[in-house]
mmCIF file with all atom_site columns, C-alpha atoms in Angstrom:
data_model
loop_
_atom_site.group_PDB
_atom_site.id
_atom_site.type_symbol
_atom_site.label_atom_id
_atom_site.label_alt_id
_atom_site.label_comp_id
_atom_site.label_asym_id
_atom_site.label_entity_id
_atom_site.label_seq_id
_atom_site.pdbx_PDB_ins_code
_atom_site.Cartn_x
_atom_site.Cartn_y
_atom_site.Cartn_z
_atom_site.occupancy
_atom_site.B_iso_or_equiv
_atom_site.pdbx_formal_charge
_atom_site.auth_seq_id
_atom_site.auth_comp_id
_atom_site.auth_asym_id
_atom_site.auth_atom_id
_atom_site.pdbx_PDB_model_num
ATOM 1   C CA . UNK A 1 1   ? 0.036   -0.187  -0.031  1.00 0.00 ? 1   UNK A CA 1
ATOM 2   C CA . UNK A 1 2   ? 1.448   3.683   -1.400  1.00 0.00 ? 2   UNK A CA 1
ATOM 3   C CA . UNK A 1 3   ? 0.812   6.592   0.299   1.00 0.00 ? 3   UNK A CA 1
ATOM 4   C CA . UNK A 1 4   ? -1.123  7.662   -3.458  1.00 0.00 ? 4   UNK A CA 1
ATOM 5   C CA . UNK A 1 5   ? -3.366  4.786   -2.668  1.00 0.00 ? 5   UNK A CA 1
ATOM 6   C CA . UNK A 1 6   ? -4.438  6.095   0.542   1.00 0.00 ? 6   UNK A CA 1
ATOM 7   C CA . UNK A 1 7   ? -5.022  9.357   -0.643  1.00 0.00 ? 7   UNK A CA 1
ATOM 8   C CA . UNK A 1 8   ? -7.228  8.213   -3.045  1.00 0.00 ? 8   UNK A CA 1
ATOM 9   C CA . UNK A 1 9   ? -9.130  5.591   -0.694  1.00 0.00 ? 9   UNK A CA 1
ATOM 10  C CA . UNK A 1 10  ? -9.588  8.810   1.324   1.00 0.00 ? 10  UNK A CA 1
ATOM 11  C CA . UNK A 1 11  ? -10.770 10.541  -1.651  1.00 0.00 ? 11  UNK A CA 1
ATOM 12  C CA . UNK A 1 12  ? -13.336 8.248   -2.173  1.00 0.00 ? 12  UNK A CA 1
ATOM 13  C CA . UNK A 1 13  ? -14.630 7.612   0.701   1.00 0.00 ? 13  UNK A CA 1
ATOM 14  C CA . UNK A 1 14  ? -15.500 11.612  1.301   1.00 0.00 ? 14  UNK A CA 1
ATOM 15  C CA . UNK A 1 15  ? -16.776 11.903  -2.116  1.00 0.00 ? 15  UNK A CA 1
ATOM 16  C CA . UNK A 1 16  ? -19.459 8.616   -1.277  1.00 0.00 ? 16  UNK A CA 1
ATOM 17  C CA . UNK A 1 17  ? -20.221 11.375  1.635   1.00 0.00 ? 17  UNK A CA 1
ATOM 18  C CA . UNK A 1 18  ? -20.530 14.585  -0.427  1.00 0.00 ? 18  UNK A CA 1
ATOM 19  C CA . UNK A 1 19  ? -22.840 12.985  -2.919  1.00 0.00 ? 19  UNK A CA 1
ATOM 20  C CA . UNK A 1 20  ? -24.627 9.899   -1.597  1.00 0.00 ? 20  UNK A CA 1
ATOM 21  C CA . UNK A 1 21  ? -24.414 11.096  2.352   1.00 0.00 ? 21  UNK A CA 1
ATOM 22  C CA . UNK A 1 22  ? -22.952 7.780   2.976   1.00 0.00 ? 22  UNK A CA 1
ATOM 23  C CA . UNK A 1 23  ? -20.509 8.425   6.153   1.00 0.00 ? 23  UNK A CA 1
ATOM 24  C CA . UNK A 1 24  ? -20.166 4.441   6.460   1.00 0.00 ? 24  UNK A CA 1
ATOM 25  C CA . UNK A 1 25  ? -17.457 4.242   4.158   1.00 0.00 ? 25  UNK A CA 1
ATOM 26  C CA . UNK A 1 26  ? -15.269 6.525   6.940   1.00 0.00 ? 26  UNK A CA 1
ATOM 27  C CA . UNK A 1 27  ? -15.381 3.458   9.331   1.00 0.00 ? 27  UNK A CA 1
ATOM 28  C CA . UNK A 1 28  ? -14.445 0.975   6.602   1.00 0.00 ? 28  UNK A CA 1
ATOM 29  C CA . UNK A 1 29  ? -11.233 3.314   5.651   1.00 0.00 ? 29  UNK A CA 1
ATOM 30  C CA . UNK A 1 30  ? -10.139 3.192   9.102   1.00 0.00 ? 30  UNK A CA 1
ATOM 31  C CA . UNK A 1 31  ? -10.163 -1.285  8.985   1.00 0.00 ? 31  UNK A CA 1
ATOM 32  C CA . UNK A 1 32  ? -8.741  -0.506  5.481   1.00 0.00 ? 32  UNK A CA 1
ATOM 33  C CA . UNK A 1 33  ? -5.524  1.084   7.559   1.00 0.00 ? 33  UNK A CA 1
ATOM 34  C CA . UNK A 1 34  ? -5.390  -1.254  10.223  1.00 0.00 ? 34  UNK A CA 1
ATOM 35  C CA . UNK A 1 35  ? -5.130  -4.105  7.828   1.00 0.00 ? 35  UNK A CA 1
ATOM 36  C CA . UNK A 1 36  ? -2.664  -2.273  6.108   1.00 0.00 ? 36  UNK A CA 1
ATOM 37  C CA . UNK A 1 37  ? -1.343  -2.006  9.831   1.00 0.00 ? 37  UNK A CA 1
ATOM 38  C CA . UNK A 1 38  ? -1.464  1.846   10.160  1.00 0.00 ? 38  UNK A CA 1
ATOM 39  C CA . UNK A 1 39  ? -2.952  2.276   13.737  1.00 0.00 ? 39  UNK A CA 1
ATOM 40  C CA . UNK A 1 40  ? -3.542  5.265   16.042  1.00 0.00 ? 40  UNK A CA 1
ATOM 41  C CA . UNK A 1 41  ? -6.074  5.996   18.850  1.00 0.00 ? 41  UNK A CA 1
ATOM 42  C CA . UNK A 1 42  ? -8.279  8.105   16.470  1.00 0.00 ? 42  UNK A CA 1
ATOM 43  C CA . UNK A 1 43  ? -8.105  4.937   13.782  1.00 0.00 ? 43  UNK A CA 1
ATOM 44  C CA . UNK A 1 44  ? -9.033  2.689   16.133  1.00 0.00 ? 44  UNK A CA 1
ATOM 45  C CA . UNK A 1 45  ? -12.206 4.795   17.202  1.00 0.00 ? 45  UNK A CA 1
ATOM 46  C CA . UNK A 1 46  ? -13.135 5.512   14.112  1.00 0.00 ? 46  UNK A CA 1
ATOM 47  C CA . UNK A 1 47  ? -13.155 1.398   13.457  1.00 0.00 ? 47  UNK A CA 1
ATOM 48  C CA . UNK A 1 48  ? -15.338 1.215   16.585  1.00 0.00 ? 48  UNK A CA 1
ATOM 49  C CA . UNK A 1 49  ? -18.322 3.363   14.991  1.00 0.00 ? 49  UNK A CA 1
ATOM 50  C CA . UNK A 1 50  ? -21.982 1.806   15.083  1.00 0.00 ? 50  UNK A CA 1
ATOM 51  C CA . UNK A 1 51  ? -24.672 3.033   12.749  1.00 0.00 ? 51  UNK A CA 1
ATOM 52  C CA . UNK A 1 52  ? -27.049 3.016   15.492  1.00 0.00 ? 52  UNK A CA 1
ATOM 53  C CA . UNK A 1 53  ? -25.475 5.503   17.514  1.00 0.00 ? 53  UNK A CA 1
ATOM 54  C CA . UNK A 1 54  ? -27.117 8.714   17.590  1.00 0.00 ? 54  UNK A CA 1
ATOM 55  C CA . UNK A 1 55  ? -23.965 10.819  16.991  1.00 0.00 ? 55  UNK A CA 1
ATOM 56  C CA . UNK A 1 56  ? -22.687 8.209   14.054  1.00 0.00 ? 56  UNK A CA 1
ATOM 57  C CA . UNK A 1 57  ? -22.490 10.730  11.168  1.00 0.00 ? 57  UNK A CA 1
ATOM 58  C CA . UNK A 1 58  ? -21.165 13.541  13.333  1.00 0.00 ? 58  UNK A CA 1
ATOM 59  C CA . UNK A 1 59  ? -18.859 11.259  15.076  1.00 0.00 ? 59  UNK A CA 1
ATOM 60  C CA . UNK A 1 60  ? -17.631 9.632   11.510  1.00 0.00 ? 60  UNK A CA 1
ATOM 61  C CA . UNK A 1 61  ? -17.016 12.826  9.476   1.00 0.00 ? 61  UNK A CA 1
ATOM 62  C CA . UNK A 1 62  ? -15.037 14.091  13.031  1.00 0.00 ? 62  UNK A CA 1
ATOM 63  C CA . UNK A 1 63  ? -12.727 11.033  13.786  1.00 0.00 ? 63  UNK A CA 1
ATOM 64  C CA . UNK A 1 64  ? -12.071 11.076  9.330   1.00 0.00 ? 64  UNK A CA 1
ATOM 65  C CA . UNK A 1 65  ? -10.981 14.557  9.365   1.00 0.00 ? 65  UNK A CA 1
ATOM 66  C CA . UNK A 1 66  ? -8.367  13.772  12.337  1.00 0.00 ? 66  UNK A CA 1
ATOM 67  C CA . UNK A 1 67  ? -7.243  10.688  10.723  1.00 0.00 ? 67  UNK A CA 1
ATOM 68  C CA . UNK A 1 68  ? -6.313  12.372  7.525   1.00 0.00 ? 68  UNK A CA 1
ATOM 69  C CA . UNK A 1 69  ? -4.548  15.512  9.266   1.00 0.00 ? 69  UNK A CA 1
ATOM 70  C CA . UNK A 1 70  ? -2.602  12.960  11.225  1.00 0.00 ? 70  UNK A CA 1
ATOM 71  C CA . UNK A 1 71  ? -1.839  11.290  7.660   1.00 0.00 ? 71  UNK A CA 1
ATOM 72  C CA . UNK A 1 72  ? -1.308  14.459  6.370   1.00 0.00 ? 72  UNK A CA 1
ATOM 73  C CA . UNK A 1 73  ? -4.159  13.908  3.793   1.00 0.00 ? 73  UNK A CA 1
ATOM 74  C CA . UNK A 1 74  ? -6.088  16.776  2.090   1.00 0.00 ? 74  UNK A CA 1
ATOM 75  C CA . UNK A 1 75  ? -9.506  16.142  0.579   1.00 0.00 ? 75  UNK A CA 1
ATOM 76  C CA . UNK A 1 76  ? -9.512  17.485  -3.066  1.00 0.00 ? 76  UNK A CA 1
ATOM 77  C CA . UNK A 1 77  ? -13.016 19.502  -3.470  1.00 0.00 ? 77  UNK A CA 1
ATOM 78  C CA . UNK A 1 78  ? -12.630 19.756  -6.559  1.00 0.00 ? 78  UNK A CA 1
ATOM 79  C CA . UNK A 1 79  ? -12.620 16.582  -7.948  1.00 0.00 ? 79  UNK A CA 1
ATOM 80  C CA . UNK A 1 80  ? -15.460 15.408  -5.759  1.00 0.00 ? 80  UNK A CA 1
ATOM 81  C CA . UNK A 1 81  ? -17.660 14.198  -8.521  1.00 0.00 ? 81  UNK A CA 1
ATOM 82  C CA . UNK A 1 82  ? -14.872 12.206  -10.271 1.00 0.00 ? 82  UNK A CA 1
ATOM 83  C CA . UNK A 1 83  ? -14.016 10.147  -7.049  1.00 0.00 ? 83  UNK A CA 1
ATOM 84  C CA . UNK A 1 84  ? -17.121 9.188   -6.622  1.00 0.00 ? 84  UNK A CA 1
ATOM 85  C CA . UNK A 1 85  ? -17.678 7.592   -10.229 1.00 0.00 ? 85  UNK A CA 1
ATOM 86  C CA . UNK A 1 86  ? -14.280 5.956   -9.041  1.00 0.00 ? 86  UNK A CA 1
ATOM 87  C CA . UNK A 1 87  ? -15.995 4.602   -5.912  1.00 0.00 ? 87  UNK A CA 1
ATOM 88  C CA . UNK A 1 88  ? -18.769 3.638   -7.694  1.00 0.00 ? 88  UNK A CA 1
ATOM 89  C CA . UNK A 1 89  ? -16.685 1.366   -9.581  1.00 0.00 ? 89  UNK A CA 1
ATOM 90  C CA . UNK A 1 90  ? -15.472 -0.290  -6.752  1.00 0.00 ? 90  UNK A CA 1
ATOM 91  C CA . UNK A 1 91  ? -18.703 -0.822  -5.330  1.00 0.00 ? 91  UNK A CA 1
ATOM 92  C CA . UNK A 1 92  ? -19.341 -2.550  -8.783  1.00 0.00 ? 92  UNK A CA 1
ATOM 93  C CA . UNK A 1 93  ? -16.146 -4.897  -8.695  1.00 0.00 ? 93  UNK A CA 1
ATOM 94  C CA . UNK A 1 94  ? -17.135 -5.590  -4.716  1.00 0.00 ? 94  UNK A CA 1
ATOM 95  C CA . UNK A 1 95  ? -20.639 -6.335  -5.653  1.00 0.00 ? 95  UNK A CA 1
ATOM 96  C CA . UNK A 1 96  ? -22.281 -3.453  -3.451  1.00 0.00 ? 96  UNK A CA 1
ATOM 97  C CA . UNK A 1 97  ? -23.851 -2.235  -6.232  1.00 0.00 ? 97  UNK A CA 1
ATOM 98  C CA . UNK A 1 98  ? -24.423 -3.248  -9.532  1.00 0.00 ? 98  UNK A CA 1
ATOM 99  C CA . UNK A 1 99  ? -23.005 -2.250  -12.753 1.00 0.00 ? 99  UNK A CA 1
ATOM 100 C CA . UNK A 1 100 ? -26.823 -0.667  -14.159 1.00 0.00 ? 100 UNK A CA 1
ATOM 101 C CA . UNK A 1 101 ? -27.083 0.852   -11.290 1.00 0.00 ? 101 UNK A CA 1
ATOM 102 C CA . UNK A 1 102 ? -23.766 2.752   -11.102 1.00 0.00 ? 102 UNK A CA 1
ATOM 103 C CA . UNK A 1 103 ? -24.597 3.834   -14.491 1.00 0.00 ? 103 UNK A CA 1
ATOM 104 C CA . UNK A 1 104 ? -27.907 5.149   -13.971 1.00 0.00 ? 104 UNK A CA 1
ATOM 105 C CA . UNK A 1 105 ? -26.981 6.567   -10.798 1.00 0.00 ? 105 UNK A CA 1
ATOM 106 C CA . UNK A 1 106 ? -24.206 8.745   -12.223 1.00 0.00 ? 106 UNK A CA 1
ATOM 107 C CA . UNK A 1 107 ? -27.214 9.398   -14.855 1.00 0.00 ? 107 UNK A CA 1
ATOM 108 C CA . UNK A 1 108 ? -29.560 10.555  -12.004 1.00 0.00 ? 108 UNK A CA 1
ATOM 109 C CA . UNK A 1 109 ? -27.098 12.893  -10.481 1.00 0.00 ? 109 UNK A CA 1
ATOM 110 C CA . UNK A 1 110 ? -27.110 14.490  -14.211 1.00 0.00 ? 110 UNK A CA 1
ATOM 111 C CA . UNK A 1 111 ? -30.186 15.689  -13.983 1.00 0.00 ? 111 UNK A CA 1
ATOM 112 C CA . UNK A 1 112 ? -30.101 16.554  -10.239 1.00 0.00 ? 112 UNK A CA 1
ATOM 113 C CA . UNK A 1 113 ? -26.858 18.469  -11.003 1.00 0.00 ? 113 UNK A CA 1
ATOM 114 C CA . UNK A 1 114 ? -26.821 19.366  -14.277 1.00 0.00 ? 114 UNK A CA 1
ATOM 115 C CA . UNK A 1 115 ? -23.355 18.731  -14.357 1.00 0.00 ? 115 UNK A CA 1
ATOM 116 C CA . UNK A 1 116 ? -21.267 18.056  -17.633 1.00 0.00 ? 116 UNK A CA 1
ATOM 117 C CA . UNK A 1 117 ? -18.830 15.367  -16.182 1.00 0.00 ? 117 UNK A CA 1
ATOM 118 C CA . UNK A 1 118 ? -22.082 13.087  -15.741 1.00 0.00 ? 118 UNK A CA 1
ATOM 119 C CA . UNK A 1 119 ? -23.706 14.306  -19.341 1.00 0.00 ? 119 UNK A CA 1
ATOM 120 C CA . UNK A 1 120 ? -21.722 10.939  -20.883 1.00 0.00 ? 120 UNK A CA 1
ATOM 121 C CA . UNK A 1 121 ? -23.209 8.809   -18.166 1.00 0.00 ? 121 UNK A CA 1
ATOM 122 C CA . UNK A 1 122 ? -27.013 9.416   -19.275 1.00 0.00 ? 122 UNK A CA 1
ATOM 123 C CA . UNK A 1 123 ? -26.190 9.173   -22.767 1.00 0.00 ? 123 UNK A CA 1
ATOM 124 C CA . UNK A 1 124 ? -24.562 5.918   -22.340 1.00 0.00 ? 124 UNK A CA 1
ATOM 125 C CA . UNK A 1 125 ? -27.842 5.088   -19.473 1.00 0.00 ? 125 UNK A CA 1
ATOM 126 C CA . UNK A 1 126 ? -30.325 4.985   -22.935 1.00 0.00 ? 126 UNK A CA 1
ATOM 127 C CA . UNK A 1 127 ? -28.233 2.584   -24.884 1.00 0.00 ? 127 UNK A CA 1
ATOM 128 C CA . UNK A 1 128 ? -28.326 0.167   -21.363 1.00 0.00 ? 128 UNK A CA 1
ATOM 129 C CA . UNK A 1 129 ? -32.092 0.797   -21.857 1.00 0.00 ? 129 UNK A CA 1
ATOM 130 C CA . UNK A 1 130 ? -32.200 0.007   -25.361 1.00 0.00 ? 130 UNK A CA 1
ATOM 131 C CA . UNK A 1 131 ? -31.149 -3.275  -24.930 1.00 0.00 ? 131 UNK A CA 1
ATOM 132 C CA . UNK A 1 132 ? -34.335 -4.575  -23.186 1.00 0.00 ? 132 UNK A CA 1
ATOM 133 C CA . UNK A 1 133 ? -36.247 -2.333  -25.847 1.00 0.00 ? 133 UNK A CA 1
ATOM 134 C CA . UNK A 1 134 ? -37.430 -4.163  -29.023 1.00 0.00 ? 134 UNK A CA 1
ATOM 135 C CA . UNK A 1 135 ? -38.357 -0.849  -30.598 1.00 0.00 ? 135 UNK A CA 1
ATOM 136 C CA . UNK A 1 136 ? -35.046 1.022   -30.106 1.00 0.00 ? 136 UNK A CA 1
ATOM 137 C CA . UNK A 1 137 ? -31.643 -0.146  -31.194 1.00 0.00 ? 137 UNK A CA 1
ATOM 138 C CA . UNK A 1 138 ? -28.369 -0.022  -29.669 1.00 0.00 ? 138 UNK A CA 1
ATOM 139 C CA . UNK A 1 139 ? -26.304 2.792   -31.109 1.00 0.00 ? 139 UNK A CA 1
ATOM 140 C CA . UNK A 1 140 ? -24.135 0.816   -34.039 1.00 0.00 ? 140 UNK A CA 1
ATOM 141 C CA . UNK A 1 141 ? -21.333 2.664   -33.134 1.00 0.00 ? 141 UNK A CA 1
ATOM 142 C CA . UNK A 1 142 ? -21.226 0.436   -29.665 1.00 0.00 ? 142 UNK A CA 1
ATOM 143 C CA . UNK A 1 143 ? -19.911 -3.087  -29.271 1.00 0.00 ? 143 UNK A CA 1
ATOM 144 C CA . UNK A 1 144 ? -22.624 -3.366  -26.259 1.00 0.00 ? 144 UNK A CA 1
ATOM 145 C CA . UNK A 1 145 ? -24.678 -6.744  -26.149 1.00 0.00 ? 145 UNK A CA 1
ATOM 146 C CA . UNK A 1 146 ? -26.881 -8.072  -23.646 1.00 0.00 ? 146 UNK A CA 1
ATOM 147 C CA . UNK A 1 147 ? -24.112 -10.844 -23.223 1.00 0.00 ? 147 UNK A CA 1
ATOM 148 C CA . UNK A 1 148 ? -21.237 -8.285  -22.915 1.00 0.00 ? 148 UNK A CA 1
ATOM 149 C CA . UNK A 1 149 ? -23.257 -5.599  -20.890 1.00 0.00 ? 149 UNK A CA 1
ATOM 150 C CA . UNK A 1 150 ? -21.523 -6.511  -17.228 1.00 0.00 ? 150 UNK A CA 1
ATOM 151 C CA . UNK A 1 151 ? -18.240 -6.560  -18.545 1.00 0.00 ? 151 UNK A CA 1
ATOM 152 C CA . UNK A 1 152 ? -19.004 -3.845  -21.284 1.00 0.00 ? 152 UNK A CA 1
ATOM 153 C CA . UNK A 1 153 ? -19.760 -1.305  -18.027 1.00 0.00 ? 153 UNK A CA 1
ATOM 154 C CA . UNK A 1 154 ? -16.702 -2.200  -16.000 1.00 0.00 ? 154 UNK A CA 1
ATOM 155 C CA . UNK A 1 155 ? -14.523 -1.928  -18.468 1.00 0.00 ? 155 UNK A CA 1
ATOM 156 C CA . UNK A 1 156 ? -15.962 1.583   -19.292 1.00 0.00 ? 156 UNK A CA 1
ATOM 157 C CA . UNK A 1 157 ? -15.721 3.017   -16.055 1.00 0.00 ? 157 UNK A CA 1
ATOM 158 C CA . UNK A 1 158 ? -12.294 1.806   -16.302 1.00 0.00 ? 158 UNK A CA 1
ATOM 159 C CA . UNK A 1 159 ? -11.448 3.287   -19.642 1.00 0.00 ? 159 UNK A CA 1
ATOM 160 C CA . UNK A 1 160 ? -13.359 6.861   -18.417 1.00 0.00 ? 160 UNK A CA 1
ATOM 161 C CA . UNK A 1 161 ? -11.006 6.941   -15.165 1.00 0.00 ? 161 UNK A CA 1
ATOM 162 C CA . UNK A 1 162 ? -7.959  6.973   -17.311 1.00 0.00 ? 162 UNK A CA 1
ATOM 163 C CA . UNK A 1 163 ? -9.522  9.335   -20.280 1.00 0.00 ? 163 UNK A CA 1
ATOM 164 C CA . UNK A 1 164 ? -10.354 12.064  -17.657 1.00 0.00 ? 164 UNK A CA 1
ATOM 165 C CA . UNK A 1 165 ? -7.531  13.576  -17.859 1.00 0.00 ? 165 UNK A CA 1
ATOM 166 C CA . UNK A 1 166 ? -6.167  12.942  -21.141 1.00 0.00 ? 166 UNK A CA 1
ATOM 167 C CA . UNK A 1 167 ? -6.086  15.539  -23.666 1.00 0.00 ? 167 UNK A CA 1
ATOM 168 C CA . UNK A 1 168 ? -8.126  14.088  -26.446 1.00 0.00 ? 168 UNK A CA 1
ATOM 169 C CA . UNK A 1 169 ? -8.084  15.323  -29.814 1.00 0.00 ? 169 UNK A CA 1
ATOM 170 C CA . UNK A 1 170 ? -10.474 17.444  -30.755 1.00 0.00 ? 170 UNK A CA 1
ATOM 171 C CA . UNK A 1 171 ? -14.363 16.140  -31.916 1.00 0.00 ? 171 UNK A CA 1
ATOM 172 C CA . UNK A 1 172 ? -12.637 12.517  -30.631 1.00 0.00 ? 172 UNK A CA 1
ATOM 173 C CA . UNK A 1 173 ? -15.795 11.288  -30.029 1.00 0.00 ? 173 UNK A CA 1
ATOM 174 C CA . UNK A 1 174 ? -16.602 11.386  -33.525 1.00 0.00 ? 174 UNK A CA 1
ATOM 175 C CA . UNK A 1 175 ? -14.019 9.725   -34.638 1.00 0.00 ? 175 UNK A CA 1
ATOM 176 C CA . UNK A 1 176 ? -13.173 5.850   -35.392 1.00 0.00 ? 176 UNK A CA 1
ATOM 177 C CA . UNK A 1 177 ? -10.250 3.738   -36.336 1.00 0.00 ? 177 UNK A CA 1
ATOM 178 C CA . UNK A 1 178 ? -10.805 2.304   -39.954 1.00 0.00 ? 178 UNK A CA 1
ATOM 179 C CA . UNK A 1 179 ? -10.272 -1.627  -39.804 1.00 0.00 ? 179 UNK A CA 1
ATOM 180 C CA . UNK A 1 180 ? -8.857  -2.007  -42.892 1.00 0.00 ? 180 UNK A CA 1
ATOM 181 C CA . UNK A 1 181 ? -6.142  0.804   -43.383 1.00 0.00 ? 181 UNK A CA 1
ATOM 182 C CA . UNK A 1 182 ? -5.347  1.575   -39.577 1.00 0.00 ? 182 UNK A CA 1
ATOM 183 C CA . UNK A 1 183 ? -6.134  5.481   -39.801 1.00 0.00 ? 183 UNK A CA 1
ATOM 184 C CA . UNK A 1 184 ? -8.532  7.751   -36.916 1.00 0.00 ? 184 UNK A CA 1
ATOM 185 C CA . UNK A 1 185 ? -10.456 9.109   -39.101 1.00 0.00 ? 185 UNK A CA 1
ATOM 186 C CA . UNK A 1 186 ? -14.000 11.065  -38.869 1.00 0.00 ? 186 UNK A CA 1
ATOM 187 C CA . UNK A 1 187 ? -16.115 9.028   -40.965 1.00 0.00 ? 187 UNK A CA 1
ATOM 188 C CA . UNK A 1 188 ? -18.099 10.178  -44.191 1.00 0.00 ? 188 UNK A CA 1
ATOM 189 C CA . UNK A 1 189 ? -21.749 9.293   -44.589 1.00 0.00 ? 189 UNK A CA 1
ATOM 190 C CA . UNK A 1 190 ? -22.530 8.857   -48.748 1.00 0.00 ? 190 UNK A CA 1
ATOM 191 C CA . UNK A 1 191 ? -25.643 7.674   -50.862 1.00 0.00 ? 191 UNK A CA 1
ATOM 192 C CA . UNK A 1 192 ? -25.102 4.487   -52.810 1.00 0.00 ? 192 UNK A CA 1
ATOM 193 C CA . UNK A 1 193 ? -27.757 3.263   -55.510 1.00 0.00 ? 193 UNK A CA 1
ATOM 194 C CA . UNK A 1 194 ? -29.675 4.274   -58.156 1.00 0.00 ? 194 UNK A CA 1
ATOM 195 C CA . UNK A 1 195 ? -33.458 3.372   -57.488 1.00 0.00 ? 195 UNK A CA 1
ATOM 196 C CA . UNK A 1 196 ? -33.264 2.266   -53.409 1.00 0.00 ? 196 UNK A CA 1
ATOM 197 C CA . UNK A 1 197 ? -30.097 4.740   -52.630 1.00 0.00 ? 197 UNK A CA 1
ATOM 198 C CA . UNK A 1 198 ? -29.082 3.949   -48.735 1.00 0.00 ? 198 UNK A CA 1
ATOM 199 C CA . UNK A 1 199 ? -26.889 5.411   -46.560 1.00 0.00 ? 199 UNK A CA 1
ATOM 200 C CA . UNK A 1 200 ? -23.074 4.368   -46.092 1.00 0.00 ? 200 UNK A CA 1
ATOM 201 C CA . UNK A 1 201 ? -20.506 5.566   -43.857 1.00 0.00 ? 201 UNK A CA 1
ATOM 202 C CA . UNK A 1 202 ? -16.754 5.013   -45.352 1.00 0.00 ? 202 UNK A CA 1
ATOM 203 C CA . UNK A 1 203 ? -13.050 5.660   -44.668 1.00 0.00 ? 203 UNK A CA 1
ATOM 204 C CA . UNK A 1 204 ? -12.472 8.964   -46.087 1.00 0.00 ? 204 UNK A CA 1
ATOM 205 C CA . UNK A 1 205 ? -9.289  7.303   -47.060 1.00 0.00 ? 205 UNK A CA 1
ATOM 206 C CA . UNK A 1 206 ? -9.446  3.837   -47.965 1.00 0.00 ? 206 UNK A CA 1
ATOM 207 C CA . UNK A 1 207 ? -13.760 3.874   -48.532 1.00 0.00 ? 207 UNK A CA 1
ATOM 208 C CA . UNK A 1 208 ? -13.765 1.316   -46.242 1.00 0.00 ? 208 UNK A CA 1
ATOM 209 C CA . UNK A 1 209 ? -16.609 0.594   -44.104 1.00 0.00 ? 209 UNK A CA 1
ATOM 210 C CA . UNK A 1 210 ? -15.426 -1.522  -40.884 1.00 0.00 ? 210 UNK A CA 1
ATOM 211 C CA . UNK A 1 211 ? -14.681 1.101   -37.747 1.00 0.00 ? 211 UNK A CA 1
ATOM 212 C CA . UNK A 1 212 ? -13.794 0.704   -33.984 1.00 0.00 ? 212 UNK A CA 1
ATOM 213 C CA . UNK A 1 213 ? -15.133 3.767   -32.970 1.00 0.00 ? 213 UNK A CA 1
ATOM 214 C CA . UNK A 1 214 ? -13.839 6.171   -30.580 1.00 0.00 ? 214 UNK A CA 1
ATOM 215 C CA . UNK A 1 215 ? -17.313 6.371   -28.626 1.00 0.00 ? 215 UNK A CA 1
ATOM 216 C CA . UNK A 1 216 ? -16.757 2.831   -27.973 1.00 0.00 ? 216 UNK A CA 1
ATOM 217 C CA . UNK A 1 217 ? -14.451 0.610   -25.989 1.00 0.00 ? 217 UNK A CA 1
ATOM 218 C CA . UNK A 1 218 ? -12.675 -0.838  -29.011 1.00 0.00 ? 218 UNK A CA 1
ATOM 219 C CA . UNK A 1 219 ? -11.512 2.746   -29.821 1.00 0.00 ? 219 UNK A CA 1
ATOM 220 C CA . UNK A 1 220 ? -10.802 4.076   -27.036 1.00 0.00 ? 220 UNK A CA 1
ATOM 221 C CA . UNK A 1 221 ? -8.656  0.628   -26.269 1.00 0.00 ? 221 UNK A CA 1
ATOM 222 C CA . UNK A 1 222 ? -6.653  1.124   -29.920 1.00 0.00 ? 222 UNK A CA 1
ATOM 223 C CA . UNK A 1 223 ? -5.915  4.929   -28.851 1.00 0.00 ? 223 UNK A CA 1
ATOM 224 C CA . UNK A 1 224 ? -4.581  3.764   -25.724 1.00 0.00 ? 224 UNK A CA 1
ATOM 225 C CA . UNK A 1 225 ? -2.330  1.155   -27.143 1.00 0.00 ? 225 UNK A CA 1
ATOM 226 C CA . UNK A 1 226 ? -1.396  3.461   -30.047 1.00 0.00 ? 226 UNK A CA 1
ATOM 227 C CA . UNK A 1 227 ? -1.360  0.806   -32.661 1.00 0.00 ? 227 UNK A CA 1
ATOM 228 C CA . UNK A 1 228 ? -2.888  2.814   -35.280 1.00 0.00 ? 228 UNK A CA 1
ATOM 229 C CA . UNK A 1 229 ? -2.411  5.610   -37.233 1.00 0.00 ? 229 UNK A CA 1
ATOM 230 C CA . UNK A 1 230 ? -3.549  9.002   -36.841 1.00 0.00 ? 230 UNK A CA 1
ATOM 231 C CA . UNK A 1 231 ? -5.568  11.358  -39.527 1.00 0.00 ? 231 UNK A CA 1
ATOM 232 C CA . UNK A 1 232 ? -2.534  13.740  -40.531 1.00 0.00 ? 232 UNK A CA 1
#
């Protein structure tokens, strides 16, 4: 366990309290420290708090603050939203929250607070709803299916964390990797046919029609691995 891991754990606990009013995570933080052989009187007191106590919320916040002061941990309030999403991912992996529930939680936060950081999760929640709606199609750019939904959501959270601070190219989410020529391009829509024309999405370089879209997990994976060409 590193200092950064302790710091990150503390940020997630504070985010759970700030957004979800969940002070139980402070007690879990104390147990996390004790399991890693970090001890103090305040840590023992925090670990011993009970939810049945009338002053539980106050005491949990109070002793968490004392523990953070002793460990020289400063809570970064500017990244509360980010750390809350990270906290939800931990909950999904531990089985405390369903993958679908985590996405809809963040989607609801967009409605409540209208923060741009949650807008992508709102859009993604519509795709999850489409999985069970025979009248609505999942965005064809996504490799999301009923079969892979659980693993797809978990990986989407992981990729979201990685991409959070990355300086992405302009219009990145509109771009895609052509599976034929390997370039990252902004695909074009063209009409084909004489009597019954149909729309086709093609690569502006090689005219191929098969892509790994950057708005999908597949395209983000390619971007991270740096295995394809850029559009320049």
